[in-house]
Each structure stands twice: as C-alpha cells, then as structure tokens.
Coordinates of C-alpha atoms and ligand atoms in Angstrom, one line a residue:
X789 CA 4.2 0.0 -26.1
X790 CA 1.4 1.5 -24.0
X791 CA -0.9 -0.8 -26.5
X792 CA 0.6 -3.7 -25.6
X793 CA 0.7 -3.3 -22.1
X794 CA -1.5 -5.4 -19.7
X795 CA -2.8 -3.0 -17.0
X796 CA -3.2 -4.7 -13.4
X797 CA -6.1 -3.3 -11.7
X798 CA -4.4 -3.2 -8.3
X799 CA -0.7 -2.4 -7.7
X800 CA 0.5 -2.7 -4.1
X801 CA 3.9 -1.4 -3.5
X802 CA 6.4 -1.9 -0.4
X803 CA 8.4 1.4 -0.6
X804 CA 11.5 0.3 0.9
X805 CA 15.0 1.6 0.9
X806 CA 14.6 5.2 2.0
X807 CA 17.2 5.0 4.9
X808 CA 19.7 3.2 2.8
X809 CA 19.4 5.8 -0.2
X810 CA 20.2 8.4 2.2
X811 CA 22.9 6.8 3.8
X812 CA 24.4 6.2 0.7
X813 CA 24.4 10.2 0.4
X814 CA 26.0 10.7 3.9
X815 CA 22.5 11.9 5.0
X816 CA 20.1 10.9 8.0
X817 CA 17.6 8.3 7.3
X818 CA 14.7 10.7 7.8
X819 CA 16.0 12.8 4.7
X820 CA 15.2 9.6 2.7
X821 CA 12.1 9.4 4.1
X822 CA 11.3 13.1 3.0
X823 CA 12.3 12.4 -0.4
X824 CA 10.4 9.2 -0.6
X825 CA 7.2 10.9 0.6
X826 CA 7.6 13.1 -2.5
X827 CA 7.7 10.1 -4.8
X828 CA 4.0 9.1 -3.6
X829 CA 1.9 11.8 -5.8
X830 CA 4.2 11.3 -9.3
X831 CA 3.9 7.3 -8.9
X832 CA 0.1 7.5 -8.2
X833 CA -0.9 10.2 -10.7
X834 CA 1.4 8.0 -13.3
X835 CA -0.6 4.8 -12.3
X836 CA -4.0 6.8 -12.7
X837 CA -2.7 7.4 -16.2
X838 CA -1.7 4.1 -17.0
X839 CA -5.3 3.0 -16.2
X840 CA -4.7 1.3 -12.9
X841 CA -7.6 1.6 -10.6
X842 CA -6.0 0.9 -7.2
X843 CA -2.6 1.6 -5.8
X844 CA -2.0 0.5 -2.3
X845 CA 1.1 1.7 -0.5
X846 CA 2.9 0.2 2.7
X847 CA 3.8 3.5 4.5
X848 CA 4.4 2.3 8.1
X849 CA 4.3 -1.3 9.5
X850 CA 3.1 -2.4 12.6
X851 CA 6.8 -3.3 13.5
X852 CA 8.3 0.0 12.4
X853 CA 7.2 1.1 15.9
X854 CA 10.6 -0.5 17.0
X855 CA 12.6 2.2 15.1
X856 CA 13.9 5.1 17.1
X857 CA 11.8 7.6 18.6
X858 CA 13.1 10.3 16.3
X859 CA 12.7 8.5 13.0
X860 CA 9.1 7.5 14.1
X861 CA 8.3 11.0 14.9
X862 CA 9.5 12.1 11.6
X863 CA 7.5 9.6 9.6
X864 CA 4.5 10.7 11.6
X865 CA 5.4 14.3 10.7
X866 CA 5.4 13.4 7.2
X867 CA 1.9 11.8 7.3
X868 CA 0.5 14.7 9.0
X869 CA 1.9 17.0 5.9
X870 CA 0.9 14.2 3.4
X871 CA -2.6 14.2 4.7
X872 CA -2.9 18.1 4.2
X873 CA -1.3 18.4 0.8
X874 CA -2.9 15.3 -0.7
X875 CA -6.5 16.9 -0.6
X876 CA -5.5 19.4 -3.4
X877 CA -3.8 16.2 -5.7
X878 CA -7.0 14.5 -5.0
X879 CA -9.2 17.2 -6.1
X880 CA -7.3 17.8 -9.3
X881 CA -6.8 14.1 -10.1
X882 CA -10.1 12.7 -9.2
X883 CA -8.2 10.4 -6.4
X884 CA -9.9 8.7 -3.8
X885 CA -7.5 8.4 -0.5
X886 CA -8.2 5.6 2.1
X887 CA -6.0 4.4 4.9
X888 CA -6.0 0.6 6.0
X889 CA -4.2 -0.5 9.1
X890 CA -5.0 0.0 12.8
X891 CA -5.8 3.7 12.9
X892 CA -6.6 3.4 16.7
X893 CA -2.8 3.2 17.3
X894 CA -2.2 6.6 15.6
X895 CA -2.3 10.2 17.4
X896 CA -5.8 11.4 17.5
X897 CA -5.0 14.4 15.3
X898 CA -3.8 12.0 12.5
X899 CA -6.9 9.8 12.8
X900 CA -9.0 12.9 12.4
X901 CA -6.8 14.1 9.5
X902 CA -7.7 10.4 8.1
X903 CA -11.5 10.5 8.6
X904 CA -11.3 14.1 6.7
X905 CA -9.3 13.0 3.8
X906 CA -11.3 9.8 3.4
X907 CA -14.6 11.6 3.6
X908 CA -13.7 14.5 1.3
X909 CA -12.2 12.2 -1.6
X910 CA -15.0 9.2 -1.0
X911 CA -16.9 10.3 -4.4
X912 CA -14.0 10.4 -6.3
X913 CA -13.6 7.6 -8.8
X914 CA -10.5 7.9 -10.5
X915 CA -7.4 6.0 -9.0
X916 CA -8.0 4.7 -5.5
X917 CA -4.9 5.4 -3.3
X918 CA -4.7 3.3 -0.2
X919 CA -2.2 4.0 2.3
X920 CA -1.1 1.2 4.7
X921 CA -0.4 3.0 8.0
X922 CA 0.2 1.2 11.5
X923 CA -0.6 -1.9 9.1
X924 CA 0.3 -5.7 9.6
X925 CA -0.9 -8.4 7.6
X926 CA -1.4 -10.6 11.0
X927 CA -2.8 -7.8 12.8
X928 CA -5.3 -7.2 9.9
X929 CA -6.2 -10.9 10.1
X930 CA -6.4 -10.6 13.8
X931 CA -8.9 -8.0 14.0
X932 CA -10.8 -9.7 11.5
X933 CA -11.0 -13.0 13.2
X934 CA -12.2 -11.0 16.3
X935 CA -14.7 -9.6 14.7
X936 CA -16.1 -12.8 13.1
X937 CA -15.6 -14.4 16.6
X938 CA -17.9 -11.5 18.1
X939 CA -20.7 -12.2 15.5
X940 CA -20.6 -16.1 16.1
X941 CA -20.9 -15.4 20.0
X942 CA -24.2 -13.3 19.3
X943 CA -25.5 -16.0 16.9
X944 CA -25.5 -13.7 14.0
X945 CA -23.4 -16.5 11.7
X946 CA -22.6 -20.1 12.9
X947 CA -19.2 -21.5 12.7
X948 CA -20.0 -23.4 9.7
X949 CA -21.0 -20.6 7.5
X950 CA -17.4 -19.3 7.7
X951 CA -15.8 -19.1 4.3
X952 CA -13.1 -17.6 2.9
X953 CA -15.3 -14.9 1.4
X954 CA -16.2 -14.2 5.3
X955 CA -12.7 -13.4 6.0
X956 CA -12.0 -11.1 2.8
X957 CA -15.3 -8.9 3.7
X958 CA -13.9 -8.6 7.3
X959 CA -10.5 -7.0 5.9
X960 CA -9.7 -3.5 6.3
X961 CA -10.7 -2.6 2.6
X962 CA -13.2 -5.6 1.7
X963 CA -14.5 -3.7 -1.5
X964 CA -11.0 -3.2 -3.3
X965 CA -9.9 -6.5 -5.3
X966 CA -6.7 -8.2 -4.3
X967 CA -3.4 -6.9 -5.7
X968 CA -2.6 -8.3 -9.4
X969 CA 1.0 -7.1 -8.9
X970 CA 3.4 -6.4 -5.7
X971 CA 6.3 -4.4 -6.0
X972 CA 9.1 -4.0 -3.7
X973 CA 11.8 -1.8 -4.0
X974 CA 15.5 -1.8 -3.1
X975 CA 16.6 -5.3 -3.4
X976 CA 14.9 -7.2 -0.3
X977 CA 12.8 -10.0 -1.4
X978 CA 10.6 -10.6 1.4
X979 CA 6.5 -9.8 2.1
X980 CA 7.4 -8.1 5.7
X981 CA 3.9 -8.5 6.8
X982 CA 2.2 -6.8 4.0
X983 CA -1.6 -7.8 2.9
X984 CA -0.8 -11.6 3.6
X985 CA -4.2 -12.8 2.5
X986 CA -4.6 -10.3 -0.4
X987 CA -1.4 -11.3 -2.0
X988 CA -2.1 -15.0 -2.4
X989 CA -2.0 -15.0 -6.0
X990 CA -0.3 -11.7 -6.8
X991 CA 2.7 -11.5 -9.4
X992 CA 5.7 -10.1 -7.5
X993 CA 8.1 -8.0 -8.8
X994 CA 11.3 -6.9 -7.3
X995 CA 13.6 -4.1 -8.0
X996 CA 16.9 -2.9 -6.7
X997 CA 16.0 0.8 -7.2
X998 CA 15.4 2.6 -4.1
X999 CA 12.0 4.2 -3.2
X1000 CA 13.4 7.7 -3.6
X1001 CA 14.6 6.9 -7.1
X1002 CA 11.2 5.0 -7.9
X1003 CA 9.2 7.3 -10.7
X1004 CA 6.8 6.6 -13.5
X1005 CA 9.4 5.1 -15.4
X1006 CA 10.2 2.3 -12.8
X1007 CA 6.2 1.9 -12.5
X1008 CA 6.1 1.1 -16.3
X1009 CA 9.1 -1.3 -16.0
X1010 CA 7.1 -3.1 -13.5
X1011 CA 4.1 -3.2 -15.6
X1012 CA 5.9 -4.3 -18.4
X1013 CA 7.3 -7.3 -16.6
X1014 CA 3.7 -8.2 -15.2
X1015 CA 2.4 -8.0 -18.9
X1016 CA 5.2 -10.9 -19.7
X1017 CA 4.2 -13.1 -16.9
X1018 CA 1.8 -15.8 -17.5
X1019 CA -0.8 -15.6 -14.4
X1020 CA -2.2 -18.8 -13.1
X1021 CA -4.6 -19.3 -10.2
X1022 CA -4.0 -22.8 -9.6
X1023 CA -4.8 -24.0 -13.2
X1024 CA -2.8 -25.8 -15.6
X1025 CA 0.5 -24.2 -17.3
X1026 CA -1.0 -25.2 -20.8
Ligands
IPE314 C1 11.2 2.4 3.6 O1 12.4 2.6 3.7 C2 10.2 3.4 4.7 C3 9.8 2.9 5.7 C4 9.5 1.4 6.1 C5 8.8 3.8 6.7 P1 13.1 2.1 5.1 O2 13.0 3.2 6.2 O3 12.8 0.8 5.3 O4 14.7 1.9 4.6 P2 15.7 1.0 4.6 O5 15.2 -0.4 4.3 O6 16.2 1.1 5.9 O7 16.7 1.6 3.4
IPE315 C1 8.4 -2.9 5.4 O1 9.7 -2.4 5.1 C2 7.2 -1.6 5.6 C3 7.2 -0.8 5.0 C4 7.7 -0.3 3.8 C5 6.5 0.3 5.4 P1 10.7 -2.5 6.3 O2 11.9 -2.0 6.0 O3 10.0 -2.1 7.6 O4 10.6 -4.2 6.3 P2 12.0 -4.8 6.8 O5 12.4 -4.5 8.3 O6 13.2 -5.0 5.9 O7 11.4 -6.5 6.7
MG316 MG1 13.5 -1.2 4.8

C-alpha cells in the first residue's frame, strides 16, 4: 500500500477528545491530556517515516483559556515537560520544532523554552513539527492585519499593493505550505478556529477515534483516505 499512497506534504491535526477519552474510563480529564501528549512523538515520527514534511498540531486554542484553572495549569505543565523532552527526540529524528500562536500570552519560562527549542532545532530538515499553542485563526489574522496596517502607516506599502500573498506572508509560519490534509479526532466536525486562512483548500478528514488512541495506524488510514480524494482548487470535476 505504501507505494500507492499519495503522501501529503503538510498534515494538520486537531487533537481532540482527551477529556471524553478519560471520562469514559472514569478518570479525570487531565489524565487524558497526559496520555494524549504521549501520542505526539509516535505520530510525528510515523509521519516523518511516511515522507510527510510538515505536521502541525493544535495543542491549545485562544479559547481554551476558558477551561478551569486546574485544567489550564495541567496543560501548561505538559507543554513545559514536552518542550524539555522533545529536544532528544528532535536530535534523534532530525526534527525541526516550531510554535505558532501568540507566544506573548504564555508564561515567560514557556516563551524561553520555546525560543530555545526553535533555535536548537532550526537546522534540522527532516519533518517539521509545528505546535499551535495559544493559537486562534482569527487571532493570527488579526495580528497579521495589524502588522500590515503598520507597514501602510509608515508608507512601506500602499493599500493597493496588498494581495492575498501579503496576508499569507504576515501569518505565523509564512514559509510553511498550506496543509494538504486536516485531521480532527473524536467525532466533532468543525474547525474550531484552527488555521482559518491556511485550510482554504485542505482535504478534511474526521475520525471518531479519540486523540489518546490515535497512532501511526490511524494516521495511515487518514493518508489512505486522502489518497482516494480527488483534489481540486476551483477547477472542473473532469
Ligand atoms: C483536546 O481534548 C485537547 C485540548 C483541547 C487542549 P479536549 O480537552 O478538547 O477533550 P474533549 O474534546 O473535551 O473530550
Ligand atoms: C480545539 O478543540 C482546540 C484544540 C484541540 C487545542 P476544542 O475541544 O477546544 O474545540 P471545541 O470547543 O470542541 O470547538
Ligand atoms: Mg475538545
């Protein structure tokens, strides 16, 4: 099957269902987050082995601050832990790690850990793992618009020069191609403010499997489904 697979360049994943997965076992939601965090390394490694170049994972949305302080605290603790352990994984797998989202809204030590990881892995050119933390598609676009408006104000560019490429260039990871495939786990079929601009022509794949149960085999199923899709970008159906 490997030979017949059409490999997406960029796969974006909404890692959903940690809480429901834990609750179904009578465990606290935070247990689901801990188990879910363990899938990140397996899935990213499997993606790299399949030839996928970019993996973007939705880890914490701008809306997720509305969860209880306990749950937010547990998630931040997991990020702190991951930002430490991922370095060894990145070294071993030639993996570049990046973060998108409004980093300024994160605790200073997390911002420092992110800067360190991004710098340490900047030269790795295997798979690129991008973590979306304190990320919202509307927030990303709002920040882009602010930055473009500032350039207009200084006279650097004129309003007539603004094209869709200008907007793409002001997003958080302008050099990463748009996702070919977007996966959401655990049954919900919505975007939840993820990569609003970048997903314009992505194929969408929804699975009932909760994130803590999502492994390399599930990733392969998604890529198989993607392989069967007939991608179009506004052209005809023929
Ligand atoms: C995804 O799982 C992880 C984050 C959003 C941080 P959820 O925590 O959303 O789990 P459910 O969707 O409530 O089951
Ligand atoms: C989206 O999941 C955010 C992340 C996976 C980080 P949510 O669980 O927060 O989204 P909704 O609330 O179901 O739309
Ligand atoms: Mg959820």
